[in-house]
Amino acid sequence: MCAERLKSFGELDLSRQILQALSEMGFEEPSPIQKAAIPLALEGVDLIGQAQTGTGKTAAFGIPICEKANPRFQAVQALILTPTRELAVQVSEEINKIGRYRQVRPLPIYGGQSIERQIRALRHGRSQVVVGTPGRVLDHLNRGTLKLQHVKMVVLDEADEMLDMGFVDDIESILKQVPTEGRQMMLFSATMPPEIRKLAQRYMNDPKSVAVSRDELTVPLIEQVFYETRERIKVDALCRIIDMEEIGQAIIFCRTKRGVDELVGALEARGYFADGLHGDLSQQQRDRVMRRFREGKVELLVATDVAARGLDIDNVTHVINFDIPQDPESYVHRIGRTGRAGRKGQAITLISPREYRQLRSIERLIKSRIVRKDLPTISDVSERQAENLKNQIVKILQKSHLGNYRSIVGPLLEEYDSIDVAAAALKFAVEGVDEQPDEDDEFSFGNTGAAPGMVRLFMNIGRVQQVKPQDIVRWIADESGIPGNIIGMINIYDRFTFVEVPEEHANRVLSCMHQNFIKGRKVNVEPAKARR
Ligand code: AMP
């Protein structure tokens, strides 16, 4: 089958169990390295893949391994060597997910973990795949606690790193213990120095190289920047960037369907108007999301590459790569969605420290540098917001249609300082009515983004739990005893609901509702955060 024409995992010769696992992992279609490598790997030929972290290389060898291993045979059938323990654990986790329904189980063995525990696990014999660092694997071989006589597949992952770390002798000693009869070897490496070619020549049998084809690409002339951030704070980093930028409408790209859903949830919970697009949506749902985005009701469209394909939208001011694309070509396709029709646009990419290589290969393809920017600090963001406010005021002053408002200010100036009056007016414009606690106010809600006189509450149930507006009204009215007809606006999202209740009843509603049960589920109810 021609790798270029191959589009979906379904077109690969994969079992139902593997396809189900991939779908649950949120993978929509094979990445380019997977399209190229999987069919060959399934045929059993030896492979050399030039690919770095972030391209989907782990699944490129992990899927064929899980497909070909025999789950009922209690012996190690595949061995994967990695340069570091972090990578061993990561690869093992990915194989565990891919092999979940075929009952193919990996075991990571690496230095730093108690060897006794590993010996026990090896003796147990439940793992068909061993993922390990060369030193520790050799250690087990020397002790006789790991046996390779049934190994049919060997992977050298990040081979260049292993060589740089001086593992070449260890690797050779290990390879000598794997029977050559019927052995399949796969080697993945970001670079291909001569030592790797030599290693391949010595141990591989007529290996095929997998390279991903390059289309002719036109790179749009737009500003391209990247920010380095860690996984743990990625969503907050994104929010700060959004707050600093003058975003009209943005498309935010995630790697998986699940990533899209999670990010939409996280953004909604922070008060942004976001919606998601991925392959699991029906045509009707997709049309609804696109309509809302076009009408400007949604400012952030979160999407996978597959879902964004064929989208025809013109006014996108920003393309944000929340996850770096898996291959440089998709970067170019993604960013081509902004800066259309001669408009200004910006492409922003978030990367983790491990993804620099990916970034560099994108730079090589587009033949230019992507500029690094430092993440904005909280005070940058508030300065920016102050600047925006000032600009808005200057605009209003310049138009000077102040009419009746001037007559309200006049008498106030006789009693108060003019700067104080202007500052109070500004505060009112930004925060709405004064919700600062008076002396005897037991609890102030601050600005919850509600209509005047109301408090907006956030609850962590939504459409997914099949919640309807009438459920919310009935529930609040029953539990707190306030009349249903004074409950304000209700907005139900997939996993959250916002509901507004009159300020004077808000404490009561909160204390009756929070941690109470609805639809058999304990629900959190909290004052919402203000929208931006
Ligand atoms: P790797 O290059 O193997 O380090 O993979 C990088 C990330 O991409 C991992 O989080 C994988 O789970 C994810 N990934 C791999 N293949 C796909 C795919 N076909 N679609 C979406 N995500 C993928």
JSON list of C-alpha atoms in Angstrom, two decimals, residues 202-344:
[
{"chain": "A", "resi": 202, "resn": "ARG", "atom": "CA", "xyz": [26.29, -5.09, 11.02]},
{"chain": "A", "resi": 203, "resn": "TYR", "atom": "CA", "xyz": [23.01, -6.14, 12.62]},
{"chain": "A", "resi": 204, "resn": "MET", "atom": "CA", "xyz": [20.22, -5.39, 10.18]},
{"chain": "A", "resi": 205, "resn": "ASN", "atom": "CA", "xyz": [19.07, -7.35, 7.21]},
{"chain": "A", "resi": 206, "resn": "ASP", "atom": "CA", "xyz": [18.58, -5.22, 4.09]},
{"chain": "A", "resi": 207, "resn": "PRO", "atom": "CA", "xyz": [16.95, -2.39, 6.07]},
{"chain": "A", "resi": 208, "resn": "LYS", "atom": "CA", "xyz": [14.46, -0.04, 4.45]},
{"chain": "A", "resi": 209, "resn": "SER", "atom": "CA", "xyz": [14.73, 3.66, 5.29]},
{"chain": "A", "resi": 210, "resn": "VAL", "atom": "CA", "xyz": [11.57, 5.48, 6.06]},
{"chain": "A", "resi": 211, "resn": "ALA", "atom": "CA", "xyz": [11.56, 9.12, 5.11]},
{"chain": "A", "resi": 212, "resn": "VAL", "atom": "CA", "xyz": [8.55, 11.31, 4.93]},
{"chain": "A", "resi": 213, "resn": "SER", "atom": "CA", "xyz": [7.86, 12.89, 1.58]},
{"chain": "A", "resi": 214, "resn": "ARG", "atom": "CA", "xyz": [8.20, 16.64, 1.22]},
{"chain": "A", "resi": 215, "resn": "ASP", "atom": "CA", "xyz": [5.55, 18.60, -0.64]},
{"chain": "A", "resi": 216, "resn": "GLU", "atom": "CA", "xyz": [6.34, 21.92, -2.23]},
{"chain": "A", "resi": 217, "resn": "LEU", "atom": "CA", "xyz": [5.14, 24.40, 0.33]},
{"chain": "A", "resi": 218, "resn": "THR", "atom": "CA", "xyz": [4.55, 28.08, 0.38]},
{"chain": "A", "resi": 219, "resn": "VAL", "atom": "CA", "xyz": [5.13, 29.58, 3.76]},
{"chain": "A", "resi": 220, "resn": "PRO", "atom": "CA", "xyz": [2.91, 32.56, 4.53]},
{"chain": "A", "resi": 221, "resn": "LEU", "atom": "CA", "xyz": [4.65, 35.77, 5.46]},
{"chain": "A", "resi": 222, "resn": "ILE", "atom": "CA", "xyz": [3.43, 36.17, 8.98]},
{"chain": "A", "resi": 223, "resn": "GLU", "atom": "CA", "xyz": [5.08, 36.74, 12.32]},
{"chain": "A", "resi": 224, "resn": "GLN", "atom": "CA", "xyz": [6.12, 33.43, 13.87]},
{"chain": "A", "resi": 225, "resn": "VAL", "atom": "CA", "xyz": [7.13, 33.09, 17.49]},
{"chain": "A", "resi": 226, "resn": "PHE", "atom": "CA", "xyz": [7.53, 30.34, 20.05]},
{"chain": "A", "resi": 227, "resn": "TYR", "atom": "CA", "xyz": [7.39, 30.12, 23.82]},
{"chain": "A", "resi": 228, "resn": "GLU", "atom": "CA", "xyz": [9.05, 27.47, 25.93]},
{"chain": "A", "resi": 229, "resn": "THR", "atom": "CA", "xyz": [6.88, 26.16, 28.73]},
{"chain": "A", "resi": 230, "resn": "ARG", "atom": "CA", "xyz": [6.53, 23.07, 30.87]},
{"chain": "A", "resi": 231, "resn": "GLU", "atom": "CA", "xyz": [3.63, 20.65, 30.51]},
{"chain": "A", "resi": 232, "resn": "ARG", "atom": "CA", "xyz": [2.35, 21.35, 34.01]},
{"chain": "A", "resi": 233, "resn": "ILE", "atom": "CA", "xyz": [1.77, 25.06, 33.43]},
{"chain": "A", "resi": 234, "resn": "LYS", "atom": "CA", "xyz": [0.95, 24.91, 29.74]},
{"chain": "A", "resi": 235, "resn": "VAL", "atom": "CA", "xyz": [-2.68, 26.00, 30.04]},
{"chain": "A", "resi": 236, "resn": "ASP", "atom": "CA", "xyz": [-1.80, 28.96, 32.26]},
{"chain": "A", "resi": 237, "resn": "ALA", "atom": "CA", "xyz": [0.99, 29.92, 29.89]},
{"chain": "A", "resi": 238, "resn": "LEU", "atom": "CA", "xyz": [-1.48, 29.84, 27.01]},
{"chain": "A", "resi": 239, "resn": "CYS", "atom": "CA", "xyz": [-3.94, 32.05, 28.91]},
{"chain": "A", "resi": 240, "resn": "ARG", "atom": "CA", "xyz": [-1.27, 34.64, 29.63]},
{"chain": "A", "resi": 241, "resn": "ILE", "atom": "CA", "xyz": [-0.27, 34.71, 25.99]},
{"chain": "A", "resi": 242, "resn": "ILE", "atom": "CA", "xyz": [-3.91, 35.10, 24.95]},
{"chain": "A", "resi": 243, "resn": "ASP", "atom": "CA", "xyz": [-4.35, 37.94, 27.46]},
{"chain": "A", "resi": 244, "resn": "MET", "atom": "CA", "xyz": [-1.29, 39.74, 26.12]},
{"chain": "A", "resi": 245, "resn": "GLU", "atom": "CA", "xyz": [-2.15, 39.40, 22.46]},
{"chain": "A", "resi": 246, "resn": "GLU", "atom": "CA", "xyz": [-4.84, 41.31, 20.67]},
{"chain": "A", "resi": 247, "resn": "ILE", "atom": "CA", "xyz": [-6.67, 38.21, 19.62]},
{"chain": "A", "resi": 248, "resn": "GLY", "atom": "CA", "xyz": [-9.59, 38.63, 17.29]},
{"chain": "A", "resi": 249, "resn": "GLN", "atom": "CA", "xyz": [-10.14, 34.99, 16.53]},
{"chain": "A", "resi": 250, "resn": "ALA", "atom": "CA", "xyz": [-7.68, 32.21, 17.03]},
{"chain": "A", "resi": 251, "resn": "ILE", "atom": "CA", "xyz": [-7.40, 28.57, 16.05]},
{"chain": "A", "resi": 252, "resn": "ILE", "atom": "CA", "xyz": [-5.59, 26.54, 18.68]},
{"chain": "A", "resi": 253, "resn": "PHE", "atom": "CA", "xyz": [-4.21, 23.20, 17.57]},
{"chain": "A", "resi": 254, "resn": "CYS", "atom": "CA", "xyz": [-3.98, 20.13, 19.80]},
{"chain": "A", "resi": 255, "resn": "ARG", "atom": "CA", "xyz": [-2.55, 16.74, 18.96]},
{"chain": "A", "resi": 256, "resn": "THR", "atom": "CA", "xyz": [-5.48, 14.56, 20.01]},
{"chain": "A", "resi": 257, "resn": "LYS", "atom": "CA", "xyz": [-9.26, 14.61, 20.29]},
{"chain": "A", "resi": 258, "resn": "ARG", "atom": "CA", "xyz": [-8.95, 14.20, 24.01]},
{"chain": "A", "resi": 259, "resn": "GLY", "atom": "CA", "xyz": [-6.50, 17.10, 24.11]},
{"chain": "A", "resi": 260, "resn": "VAL", "atom": "CA", "xyz": [-9.08, 19.27, 22.36]},
{"chain": "A", "resi": 261, "resn": "ASP", "atom": "CA", "xyz": [-11.84, 18.39, 24.84]},
{"chain": "A", "resi": 262, "resn": "GLU", "atom": "CA", "xyz": [-9.59, 18.96, 27.84]},
{"chain": "A", "resi": 263, "resn": "LEU", "atom": "CA", "xyz": [-8.33, 22.30, 26.61]},
{"chain": "A", "resi": 264, "resn": "VAL", "atom": "CA", "xyz": [-11.81, 23.56, 25.74]},
{"chain": "A", "resi": 265, "resn": "GLY", "atom": "CA", "xyz": [-12.92, 22.63, 29.27]},
{"chain": "A", "resi": 266, "resn": "ALA", "atom": "CA", "xyz": [-9.95, 24.36, 30.86]},
{"chain": "A", "resi": 267, "resn": "LEU", "atom": "CA", "xyz": [-10.44, 27.52, 28.81]},
{"chain": "A", "resi": 268, "resn": "GLU", "atom": "CA", "xyz": [-14.17, 27.67, 29.50]},
{"chain": "A", "resi": 269, "resn": "ALA", "atom": "CA", "xyz": [-13.55, 27.26, 33.19]},
{"chain": "A", "resi": 270, "resn": "ARG", "atom": "CA", "xyz": [-11.31, 30.31, 33.01]},
{"chain": "A", "resi": 271, "resn": "GLY", "atom": "CA", "xyz": [-14.01, 32.34, 31.32]},
{"chain": "A", "resi": 272, "resn": "TYR", "atom": "CA", "xyz": [-12.82, 32.27, 27.71]},
{"chain": "A", "resi": 273, "resn": "PHE", "atom": "CA", "xyz": [-15.21, 31.68, 24.86]},
{"chain": "A", "resi": 274, "resn": "ALA", "atom": "CA", "xyz": [-13.82, 28.50, 23.38]},
{"chain": "A", "resi": 275, "resn": "ASP", "atom": "CA", "xyz": [-15.23, 25.58, 21.45]},
{"chain": "A", "resi": 276, "resn": "GLY", "atom": "CA", "xyz": [-13.70, 22.43, 20.03]},
{"chain": "A", "resi": 277, "resn": "LEU", "atom": "CA", "xyz": [-13.63, 20.67, 16.71]},
{"chain": "A", "resi": 278, "resn": "HIS", "atom": "CA", "xyz": [-12.51, 17.09, 16.18]},
{"chain": "A", "resi": 279, "resn": "GLY", "atom": "CA", "xyz": [-13.27, 13.99, 14.20]},
{"chain": "A", "resi": 280, "resn": "ASP", "atom": "CA", "xyz": [-15.82, 12.61, 16.67]},
{"chain": "A", "resi": 281, "resn": "LEU", "atom": "CA", "xyz": [-18.32, 15.39, 16.04]},
{"chain": "A", "resi": 282, "resn": "SER", "atom": "CA", "xyz": [-21.29, 14.86, 13.74]},
{"chain": "A", "resi": 283, "resn": "GLN", "atom": "CA", "xyz": [-21.63, 17.11, 10.71]},
{"chain": "A", "resi": 284, "resn": "GLN", "atom": "CA", "xyz": [-24.39, 18.97, 12.54]},
{"chain": "A", "resi": 285, "resn": "GLN", "atom": "CA", "xyz": [-22.24, 19.62, 15.63]},
{"chain": "A", "resi": 286, "resn": "ARG", "atom": "CA", "xyz": [-19.38, 20.69, 13.41]},
{"chain": "A", "resi": 287, "resn": "ASP", "atom": "CA", "xyz": [-21.58, 23.14, 11.53]},
{"chain": "A", "resi": 288, "resn": "ARG", "atom": "CA", "xyz": [-22.83, 24.60, 14.81]},
{"chain": "A", "resi": 289, "resn": "VAL", "atom": "CA", "xyz": [-19.28, 25.17, 16.11]},
{"chain": "A", "resi": 290, "resn": "MET", "atom": "CA", "xyz": [-18.22, 26.75, 12.83]},
{"chain": "A", "resi": 291, "resn": "ARG", "atom": "CA", "xyz": [-21.27, 29.00, 12.75]},
{"chain": "A", "resi": 292, "resn": "ARG", "atom": "CA", "xyz": [-20.56, 30.24, 16.27]},
{"chain": "A", "resi": 293, "resn": "PHE", "atom": "CA", "xyz": [-16.91, 30.85, 15.38]},
{"chain": "A", "resi": 294, "resn": "ARG", "atom": "CA", "xyz": [-17.81, 32.75, 12.21]},
{"chain": "A", "resi": 295, "resn": "GLU", "atom": "CA", "xyz": [-20.36, 34.85, 14.10]},
{"chain": "A", "resi": 296, "resn": "GLY", "atom": "CA", "xyz": [-17.70, 35.69, 16.66]},
{"chain": "A", "resi": 297, "resn": "LYS", "atom": "CA", "xyz": [-19.55, 33.99, 19.56]},
{"chain": "A", "resi": 298, "resn": "VAL", "atom": "CA", "xyz": [-16.51, 31.79, 20.00]},
{"chain": "A", "resi": 299, "resn": "GLU", "atom": "CA", "xyz": [-13.15, 33.51, 19.95]},
{"chain": "A", "resi": 300, "resn": "LEU", "atom": "CA", "xyz": [-10.94, 30.45, 20.41]},
{"chain": "A", "resi": 301, "resn": "LEU", "atom": "CA", "xyz": [-11.48, 27.45, 18.17]},
{"chain": "A", "resi": 302, "resn": "VAL", "atom": "CA", "xyz": [-9.59, 24.43, 19.48]},
{"chain": "A", "resi": 303, "resn": "ALA", "atom": "CA", "xyz": [-9.03, 21.75, 16.84]},
{"chain": "A", "resi": 304, "resn": "THR", "atom": "CA", "xyz": [-7.06, 18.74, 15.73]},
{"chain": "A", "resi": 305, "resn": "ASP", "atom": "CA", "xyz": [-5.27, 18.84, 12.38]},
{"chain": "A", "resi": 306, "resn": "VAL", "atom": "CA", "xyz": [-7.79, 16.46, 10.87]},
{"chain": "A", "resi": 307, "resn": "ALA", "atom": "CA", "xyz": [-10.79, 18.51, 11.95]},
{"chain": "A", "resi": 308, "resn": "ALA", "atom": "CA", "xyz": [-9.27, 21.78, 10.77]},
{"chain": "A", "resi": 309, "resn": "ARG", "atom": "CA", "xyz": [-8.55, 20.43, 7.31]},
{"chain": "A", "resi": 310, "resn": "GLY", "atom": "CA", "xyz": [-10.68, 22.06, 4.69]},
{"chain": "A", "resi": 311, "resn": "LEU", "atom": "CA", "xyz": [-11.87, 24.82, 7.01]},
{"chain": "A", "resi": 312, "resn": "ASP", "atom": "CA", "xyz": [-12.41, 27.99, 5.13]},
{"chain": "A", "resi": 313, "resn": "ILE", "atom": "CA", "xyz": [-12.21, 30.90, 7.50]},
{"chain": "A", "resi": 314, "resn": "ASP", "atom": "CA", "xyz": [-10.75, 34.23, 6.69]},
{"chain": "A", "resi": 315, "resn": "ASN", "atom": "CA", "xyz": [-10.48, 36.36, 9.78]},
{"chain": "A", "resi": 316, "resn": "VAL", "atom": "CA", "xyz": [-8.17, 34.29, 11.92]},
{"chain": "A", "resi": 317, "resn": "THR", "atom": "CA", "xyz": [-5.71, 36.62, 13.62]},
{"chain": "A", "resi": 318, "resn": "HIS", "atom": "CA", "xyz": [-3.72, 33.93, 15.39]},
{"chain": "A", "resi": 319, "resn": "VAL", "atom": "CA", "xyz": [-2.83, 30.30, 14.95]},
{"chain": "A", "resi": 320, "resn": "ILE", "atom": "CA", "xyz": [-1.61, 28.81, 18.19]},
{"chain": "A", "resi": 321, "resn": "ASN", "atom": "CA", "xyz": [0.16, 25.46, 18.27]},
{"chain": "A", "resi": 322, "resn": "PHE", "atom": "CA", "xyz": [-0.70, 24.35, 21.79]},
{"chain": "A", "resi": 323, "resn": "ASP", "atom": "CA", "xyz": [0.95, 21.07, 20.81]},
{"chain": "A", "resi": 324, "resn": "ILE", "atom": "CA", "xyz": [3.78, 21.32, 18.33]},
{"chain": "A", "resi": 325, "resn": "PRO", "atom": "CA", "xyz": [2.78, 19.62, 15.05]},
{"chain": "A", "resi": 326, "resn": "GLN", "atom": "CA", "xyz": [4.09, 16.12, 14.44]},
{"chain": "A", "resi": 327, "resn": "ASP", "atom": "CA", "xyz": [5.79, 17.01, 11.21]},
{"chain": "A", "resi": 328, "resn": "PRO", "atom": "CA", "xyz": [7.07, 20.24, 9.70]},
{"chain": "A", "resi": 329, "resn": "GLU", "atom": "CA", "xyz": [4.59, 20.12, 6.81]},
{"chain": "A", "resi": 330, "resn": "SER", "atom": "CA", "xyz": [1.59, 20.29, 9.12]},
{"chain": "A", "resi": 331, "resn": "TYR", "atom": "CA", "xyz": [3.14, 23.37, 10.72]},
{"chain": "A", "resi": 332, "resn": "VAL", "atom": "CA", "xyz": [2.97, 25.10, 7.37]},
{"chain": "A", "resi": 333, "resn": "HIS", "atom": "CA", "xyz": [-0.60, 23.92, 6.79]},
{"chain": "A", "resi": 334, "resn": "ARG", "atom": "CA", "xyz": [-1.66, 25.07, 10.22]},
{"chain": "A", "resi": 335, "resn": "ILE", "atom": "CA", "xyz": [-0.18, 28.54, 10.04]},
{"chain": "A", "resi": 336, "resn": "GLY", "atom": "CA", "xyz": [-1.57, 29.04, 6.54]},
{"chain": "A", "resi": 337, "resn": "ARG", "atom": "CA", "xyz": [-4.92, 29.64, 8.23]},
{"chain": "A", "resi": 338, "resn": "THR", "atom": "CA", "xyz": [-3.92, 33.09, 9.40]},
{"chain": "A", "resi": 339, "resn": "GLY", "atom": "CA", "xyz": [-2.66, 36.13, 7.54]},
{"chain": "A", "resi": 340, "resn": "ARG", "atom": "CA", "xyz": [-5.02, 35.39, 4.67]},
{"chain": "A", "resi": 341, "resn": "ALA", "atom": "CA", "xyz": [-6.02, 37.97, 2.09]},
{"chain": "A", "resi": 342, "resn": "GLY", "atom": "CA", "xyz": [-3.14, 40.22, 3.02]},
{"chain": "A", "resi": 343, "resn": "ARG", "atom": "CA", "xyz": [-4.29, 40.58, 6.64]},
{"chain": "A", "resi": 344, "resn": "LYS", "atom": "CA", "xyz": [-1.86, 40.58, 9.55]}
]
